[in-house]
Amino acid sequence: MKLLKCACYLALTGTVGFFAGRIVPKGWFKPEKGWFRSFSFERNGAVYEKLGIRKWHKKVLDMSRIFPMLMPAKKMNAENQSDISIMIRETRIAEFTHMILGISGFLCLFLWRGIGGMIVSLLYCIGNIPFIMIQRYNRPRLEKVRRKRERYRNTRTG
């Protein structure tokens, strides 16, 4: 019964988190601010390549494939700089959402006191880490593409 309570709670928080990520003001996710900046130890995503992210990142659940009408397309238009900016913003929103979900999972400790609640909470938190890693891996790569396009556009117009 306690496991069922936790499962229902986590399903509810996942659903609410998904929709909250769609409606939250996009201005909250400023580029290059605080947590969303690349940390030096990440070496612009290279640390995640060492963890084999290229082999597994496309195999995890992707909400944009499940709800394409609610999520921006992940295909960039070669002519449209705003597509990259939208994708970068979406990485920040997804990262924030998974951070909140991972933390909120620890409320299972109150629904199921003891080792069972602790295990469920830890597994849920750990289960959100790959999604955070994917966003932190993709964002510097997208930012690099955006900078290259800006330089190219500036040399053509300047």
XYZ file of C-alpha atoms in Angstrom:
158
model
C 0.000 0.000 0.000
C 2.844 2.419 0.826
C 4.566 1.614 -2.464
C 1.323 2.387 -4.294
C 1.053 5.742 -2.483
C 4.598 6.609 -3.530
C 3.985 5.488 -7.109
C 0.828 7.620 -7.361
C 2.611 10.589 -5.827
C 5.559 10.268 -8.215
C 3.247 9.879 -11.222
C 1.378 12.992 -10.137
C 4.549 15.029 -9.592
C 5.913 13.886 -12.953
C 2.727 14.958 -14.717
C 2.525 18.286 -12.884
C 6.243 18.867 -13.493
C 5.872 18.254 -17.213
C 3.001 20.701 -17.598
C 4.610 23.247 -15.263
C 7.665 23.193 -17.532
C 5.400 24.087 -20.457
C 3.657 27.011 -18.748
C 6.350 28.525 -16.511
C 7.498 31.971 -17.734
C 10.400 31.380 -20.108
C 12.144 34.514 -18.806
C 12.957 32.629 -15.598
C 15.550 30.607 -17.486
C 18.174 33.226 -18.259
C 21.171 32.124 -20.292
C 24.521 31.941 -18.569
C 23.015 32.556 -15.126
C 23.790 30.540 -12.042
C 23.164 26.841 -12.268
C 22.611 26.788 -16.031
C 26.163 27.836 -16.842
C 28.617 25.093 -17.642
C 30.847 24.329 -14.704
C 34.581 24.147 -15.378
C 34.725 20.444 -14.443
C 32.167 19.689 -17.203
C 34.619 20.951 -19.829
C 31.741 21.980 -22.149
C 30.240 18.502 -22.036
C 33.442 16.473 -22.392
C 32.989 14.961 -18.917
C 29.681 13.460 -20.073
C 31.335 11.953 -23.131
C 33.727 10.196 -20.750
C 30.607 8.752 -19.077
C 29.485 7.331 -22.434
C 26.566 9.692 -22.949
C 26.773 9.409 -26.754
C 25.930 5.703 -26.460
C 22.869 6.034 -24.247
C 21.413 9.545 -24.424
C 19.076 8.796 -27.333
C 17.757 5.647 -25.651
C 16.122 7.350 -22.656
C 12.510 8.481 -22.601
C 12.028 11.739 -24.507
C 8.819 13.664 -23.889
C 9.156 15.525 -27.204
C 8.650 12.212 -28.997
C 5.655 11.316 -26.821
C 4.008 14.777 -26.959
C 5.301 16.408 -30.159
C 2.420 18.889 -30.172
C 3.465 20.268 -26.773
C 7.220 20.340 -27.229
C 9.296 22.374 -29.695
C 10.861 20.354 -32.510
C 14.488 19.370 -31.984
C 15.406 19.858 -35.614
C 17.242 23.086 -36.288
C 16.554 25.167 -39.350
C 19.916 26.132 -40.819
C 18.660 29.651 -41.494
C 16.876 30.343 -38.247
C 18.999 31.450 -35.293
C 15.964 31.519 -33.001
C 15.569 27.724 -33.324
C 18.877 27.263 -31.514
C 17.918 29.781 -28.836
C 14.624 27.951 -28.289
C 16.426 24.612 -28.007
C 18.908 26.066 -25.509
C 16.051 27.475 -23.437
C 14.310 24.080 -23.544
C 17.450 22.400 -22.156
C 17.307 24.779 -19.193
C 13.598 24.110 -18.634
C 14.084 20.330 -18.856
C 17.069 20.424 -16.514
C 15.166 22.523 -13.970
C 12.127 20.235 -14.192
C 14.210 17.097 -13.594
C 16.026 18.746 -10.693
C 12.704 19.611 -9.051
C 11.344 16.111 -9.726
C 14.426 14.483 -8.231
C 14.169 16.597 -5.109
C 10.387 16.186 -4.795
C 10.868 12.415 -4.838
C 12.260 12.644 -1.332
C 8.763 13.440 -0.078
C 8.154 9.695 -0.418
C 10.042 9.481 2.862
C 6.925 10.936 4.506
C 4.533 8.639 2.628
C 6.537 5.530 3.404
C 8.678 5.905 6.484
C 11.635 3.588 6.714
C 13.902 1.803 4.294
C 11.211 1.334 1.606
C 10.569 5.072 1.310
C 14.292 5.750 1.330
C 14.903 3.292 -1.520
C 12.037 4.669 -3.632
C 13.208 8.249 -3.022
C 16.810 7.479 -3.933
C 15.862 5.529 -7.045
C 13.600 8.338 -8.236
C 16.295 10.934 -7.618
C 18.947 8.825 -9.343
C 16.526 8.162 -12.203
C 16.352 11.897 -12.951
C 20.127 12.364 -13.070
C 20.605 11.030 -16.640
C 18.054 13.544 -17.923
C 19.895 16.390 -16.194
C 23.174 15.130 -17.640
C 21.718 15.089 -21.161
C 20.659 18.733 -20.872
C 24.026 19.771 -19.466
C 25.746 17.849 -22.281
C 23.637 19.302 -25.096
C 23.509 22.942 -23.997
C 27.232 23.818 -24.487
C 27.158 22.144 -27.889
C 24.103 24.162 -28.925
C 25.678 27.344 -27.571
C 28.787 26.657 -29.651
C 26.651 26.302 -32.792
C 24.840 29.545 -31.935
C 28.143 31.414 -31.478
C 29.478 30.082 -34.796
C 26.321 31.157 -36.590
C 26.479 34.613 -34.994
C 30.119 35.036 -36.063
C 29.292 33.876 -39.581
C 26.306 36.215 -39.805
C 28.391 39.127 -38.473
C 31.158 38.548 -41.034
C 28.607 38.447 -43.883
C 26.783 41.607 -42.795
C 29.710 43.545 -41.311
